[in-house]
Structures are given as structure tokens and as C-alpha cells.
Amino acid sequence: MTQAPGPAEFAAHDSDHHHSDVSGGWLRAAVFGAMDGLVTNIALVAGVGGGGGGRSLIILTGMAGLVAGAFSMALGEFASVDTQNDAVRHEVDVERAEIRRHPDAERTELADMYEEMGLTRTTAEAVAAEVHSDPELAVRVHITHELGVDPDDKPSPWTAAISSFLCFAVGGIVPLIPYLLGSSSLLLGLVVGGVGLVIAGALTSRFTTRPWWLAGLRQLMFGAIAAGATFVVGALIGVNVAG
């Protein structure tokens, strides 16, 4: 006979057992915002600097890119998450109507899902019958199993928008720091931006199985690709304009 866990075990379980936000709320928006801000302004610095732009022009371009990008990311995240939530609400209405019109078929469908998960047919039918004794519980369970989302735990569009805005702004300011402090060195700006990418990538490893150094190097590689491409474009346009 298995002994029931005591209060100490429950307390240890509660302190150890927790999950990160992977539902598409603040974490996804924050990561995308920070990375996009860093990559965007590193690329802008490389492009303008490669085209022969001086410190003032780089600061102007970088700040314009920061403001435009932060608002664009925030508005995009708000619209995306709000639309996703509306789609979930629509599916909830559809499922509720189906359960009302075809209760036996929906109960059998749920029992089939439980059986596919490994329960015996008898247990699956018993669980499905108990779930369907409460119509609203049945709706939530069907939506969770069929769509993989919890209709009662939808991400906030405001949280996603604010997280994206702030993190983009923080990421976007990093490669401009040397210029704001008086430097005119393109190399220094790119190095500072690269360090920011490595740190940001390393921080994301806390929420994944990827080692911190690999996550950091991956983000550095993404930034290097964008910066290299815009540097070449800036150099070509700058030479042509100068000519």
C-alpha cells in the first residue's frame, strides 16, 4: 500500500514544481522584443556606419528605429494575441453548441481521446460521463484536448504589448550606448551590441534546455548575419551616393 505524502513532501513539491510561462504571454513577447530591438539597431548601426554616416546620423537613425520598432512590435503583439483570444472564444462557442446538439457523440469522442491516452475503455467512459455531467466543464475539457489551449487562461494582449515595447526599447538602446556616450567607433558599437545579443540569448536558456553559451552564440550569429548584410548594403549605397 502506497503511503500518502505528508505535509513536508507537499511543501517541497510546491517549492520545486513550477513551470515557466510558455503559453504565449509575456515571455514570448519579451524575448522577441529584446532580440528584435538588438538585431534591428545593430543592423541599422552597421548599415549607416558602413555607408559612411557619422555619430549624429547613427544616433538619429538608431533612435528613430527604436521608437518605430517598439511601437510596431507592441501593436503587432496586441493585435496578434487579441485575435488569437477571439479565435479561442469562437471555438468555445462552437464546442458549446456541439455539446448541446450532440451530447452523446461528444461524450463518446472524449472517451475515445482518454482511451488513446492509455486509459481502459471502462475508465475512459466513466471519466467522460463525469466530465459531461457539467456542460461548462465539458466545454473546457474538449477545447483543452482538441486545441491544446486553456480557454480560462488566455494570454493578455496588454501584457504582450507592454512586454514587447519595453524589451524592444531596451534591446534597441544597447548598440547606441557608445554613441550616446560620445564615441564614434562603429566597431565599438557593434561589439557592445554583440555582447548584448550574447547576454540576451544566454538569459533565454533559463526557459529552455539549450546551454547558455549555445543560446548566446546562436543569437550572436543571427545578429552578425543581419549586421553583415546591412553593412554591405550601406557600403554600396554610400559609395554610389558619394560618386
CSV table of C-alpha atoms in Angstrom, one decimal, residues 78-243:
chain,number,residue,atom,x,y,z
A,78,PHE,CA,-1.5,43.3,-29.2
A,79,ALA,CA,-3.3,42.6,-32.4
A,80,SER,CA,-1.9,39.0,-32.7
A,81,VAL,CA,-2.8,38.0,-29.1
A,82,ASP,CA,-6.2,39.7,-29.2
A,83,THR,CA,-7.0,37.9,-32.5
A,84,GLN,CA,-5.9,34.6,-31.1
A,85,ASN,CA,-8.1,35.1,-28.0
A,86,ASP,CA,-11.1,35.9,-30.2
A,87,ALA,CA,-10.5,32.8,-32.2
A,88,VAL,CA,-10.4,30.7,-29.0
A,89,ARG,CA,-13.7,32.3,-27.8
A,90,HIS,CA,-15.2,31.5,-31.2
A,91,GLU,CA,-14.1,27.8,-30.8
A,92,VAL,CA,-15.6,27.7,-27.3
A,93,ASP,CA,-18.9,28.9,-28.7
A,94,VAL,CA,-18.8,26.2,-31.4
A,95,GLU,CA,-17.9,23.5,-29.0
A,96,ARG,CA,-20.7,24.5,-26.6
A,97,ALA,CA,-23.2,24.4,-29.4
A,98,GLU,CA,-22.0,20.9,-30.5
A,99,ILE,CA,-22.2,19.5,-26.9
A,100,ARG,CA,-25.8,20.9,-26.7
A,101,ARG,CA,-26.8,19.4,-30.0
A,102,HIS,CA,-24.9,16.1,-29.9
A,103,PRO,CA,-24.2,15.3,-26.3
A,104,ASP,CA,-23.8,11.5,-26.8
A,105,ALA,CA,-21.4,11.9,-29.7
A,106,GLU,CA,-19.3,14.4,-27.9
A,107,ARG,CA,-19.1,12.2,-24.8
A,108,THR,CA,-18.1,9.3,-26.9
A,109,GLU,CA,-15.4,11.5,-28.6
A,110,LEU,CA,-14.0,12.4,-25.2
A,111,ALA,CA,-14.0,8.8,-24.1
A,112,ASP,CA,-12.1,7.9,-27.3
A,113,MET,CA,-9.5,10.6,-26.5
A,114,TYR,CA,-9.0,9.2,-23.0
A,115,GLU,CA,-8.6,5.7,-24.3
A,116,GLU,CA,-6.0,6.9,-26.8
A,117,MET,CA,-4.1,8.4,-23.9
A,118,GLY,CA,-3.9,4.9,-22.3
A,119,LEU,CA,-7.0,4.6,-20.1
A,120,THR,CA,-9.1,1.4,-20.3
A,121,ARG,CA,-12.4,1.8,-22.1
A,122,THR,CA,-14.4,1.4,-19.0
A,123,THR,CA,-12.4,4.1,-17.1
A,124,ALA,CA,-12.4,6.4,-20.2
A,125,GLU,CA,-16.2,6.2,-20.5
A,126,ALA,CA,-16.7,6.8,-16.7
A,127,VAL,CA,-14.4,9.9,-16.8
A,128,ALA,CA,-16.1,11.2,-19.9
A,129,ALA,CA,-19.5,10.7,-18.3
A,130,GLU,CA,-18.5,12.6,-15.2
A,131,VAL,CA,-17.0,15.4,-17.2
A,132,HIS,CA,-20.2,15.8,-19.3
A,133,SER,CA,-22.3,15.9,-16.2
A,134,ASP,CA,-21.2,19.6,-16.1
A,135,PRO,CA,-21.7,21.2,-19.5
A,136,GLU,CA,-19.2,24.0,-19.0
A,137,LEU,CA,-16.6,21.7,-17.7
A,138,ALA,CA,-17.1,19.5,-20.8
A,139,VAL,CA,-16.6,22.6,-23.0
A,140,ARG,CA,-13.3,23.4,-21.3
A,141,VAL,CA,-12.0,19.8,-21.4
A,142,HIS,CA,-12.9,19.4,-25.1
A,143,ILE,CA,-11.2,22.7,-26.0
A,144,THR,CA,-8.1,21.9,-24.0
A,145,HIS,CA,-7.8,18.4,-25.5
A,146,GLU,CA,-8.7,19.3,-29.1
A,147,LEU,CA,-7.0,22.7,-29.5
A,148,GLY,CA,-4.3,22.4,-26.8
A,149,VAL,CA,-5.3,25.7,-25.1
A,150,ASP,CA,-6.9,26.5,-21.8
A,151,PRO,CA,-9.9,28.8,-22.5
A,152,ASP,CA,-9.7,30.1,-19.0
A,153,ASP,CA,-6.1,31.0,-19.2
A,154,LYS,CA,-5.7,33.1,-22.3
A,155,PRO,CA,-2.6,35.5,-22.6
A,156,SER,CA,-3.3,39.2,-22.1
A,157,PRO,CA,-2.8,41.3,-25.2
A,158,TRP,CA,-1.8,44.3,-23.0
A,159,THR,CA,0.9,42.2,-21.2
A,160,ALA,CA,2.3,41.0,-24.5
A,161,ALA,CA,2.2,44.6,-26.0
A,162,ILE,CA,3.9,46.2,-23.0
A,163,SER,CA,6.5,43.5,-22.6
A,164,SER,CA,7.3,43.7,-26.3
A,165,PHE,CA,7.5,47.5,-26.3
A,166,LEU,CA,9.8,47.8,-23.2
A,167,CYS,CA,12.1,44.9,-24.2
A,168,PHE,CA,12.5,46.2,-27.8
A,169,ALA,CA,13.4,49.6,-26.4
A,170,VAL,CA,15.9,48.1,-24.0
A,171,GLY,CA,17.4,45.9,-26.8
A,172,GLY,CA,17.4,48.8,-29.3
A,173,ILE,CA,19.3,51.2,-27.0
A,174,VAL,CA,22.2,48.8,-26.3
A,175,PRO,CA,24.2,49.2,-29.6
A,176,LEU,CA,23.7,53.0,-29.3
A,177,ILE,CA,25.2,53.3,-25.9
A,178,PRO,CA,28.8,54.0,-27.1
A,179,TYR,CA,27.5,56.8,-29.4
A,180,LEU,CA,25.3,58.3,-26.7
A,181,LEU,CA,28.4,58.4,-24.5
A,182,GLY,CA,30.4,60.3,-27.2
A,183,SER,CA,32.1,57.5,-29.1
A,184,SER,CA,32.2,57.5,-32.9
A,185,SER,CA,33.6,54.0,-33.3
A,186,LEU,CA,31.5,51.7,-35.5
A,187,LEU,CA,33.4,48.7,-34.2
A,188,LEU,CA,32.7,49.5,-30.6
A,189,GLY,CA,29.0,49.9,-31.3
A,190,LEU,CA,28.9,46.5,-32.9
A,191,VAL,CA,30.9,44.9,-30.2
A,192,VAL,CA,28.6,46.3,-27.5
A,193,GLY,CA,25.6,45.1,-29.5
A,194,GLY,CA,27.1,41.7,-29.9
A,195,VAL,CA,27.7,41.4,-26.1
A,196,GLY,CA,24.1,42.4,-25.6
A,197,LEU,CA,23.0,39.6,-28.0
A,198,VAL,CA,25.1,37.0,-26.2
A,199,ILE,CA,23.7,38.1,-22.8
A,200,ALA,CA,20.1,38.1,-24.1
A,201,GLY,CA,20.5,34.7,-25.7
A,202,ALA,CA,22.0,33.3,-22.5
A,203,LEU,CA,19.1,34.6,-20.4
A,204,THR,CA,16.6,32.8,-22.7
A,205,SER,CA,18.4,29.5,-21.9
A,206,ARG,CA,16.8,29.7,-18.5
A,207,PHE,CA,13.5,28.8,-20.1
A,208,THR,CA,14.8,26.1,-22.4
A,209,THR,CA,17.0,23.0,-22.5
A,210,ARG,CA,19.7,24.8,-24.6
A,211,PRO,CA,23.0,25.5,-22.8
A,212,TRP,CA,23.5,29.3,-22.1
A,213,TRP,CA,26.6,29.6,-24.3
A,214,LEU,CA,24.9,27.9,-27.2
A,215,ALA,CA,21.8,30.2,-26.9
A,216,GLY,CA,24.1,33.2,-26.7
A,217,LEU,CA,26.2,32.2,-29.7
A,218,ARG,CA,23.0,31.5,-31.7
A,219,GLN,CA,21.7,35.0,-31.1
A,220,LEU,CA,25.1,36.5,-31.9
A,221,MET,CA,25.1,34.6,-35.2
A,222,PHE,CA,21.7,35.9,-36.1
A,223,GLY,CA,22.8,39.5,-35.3
A,224,ALA,CA,26.0,39.0,-37.3
A,225,ILE,CA,24.1,37.9,-40.4
A,226,ALA,CA,21.8,40.9,-40.2
A,227,ALA,CA,24.6,43.4,-39.5
A,228,GLY,CA,26.8,41.9,-42.3
A,229,ALA,CA,24.0,42.2,-44.8
A,230,THR,CA,23.1,45.8,-43.9
A,231,PHE,CA,26.8,46.8,-43.7
A,232,VAL,CA,27.3,45.6,-47.3
A,233,VAL,CA,24.1,47.5,-48.5
A,234,GLY,CA,25.2,50.6,-46.6
A,235,ALA,CA,28.7,50.5,-48.1
A,236,LEU,CA,27.3,50.0,-51.6
A,237,ILE,CA,24.8,52.8,-51.4
A,238,GLY,CA,27.2,55.1,-49.6
A,239,VAL,CA,29.8,54.6,-52.4
A,240,ASN,CA,27.2,55.2,-55.1
A,241,VAL,CA,25.8,58.3,-53.4
A,242,ALA,CA,29.3,59.7,-52.9
A,243,GLY,CA,30.1,59.1,-56.5
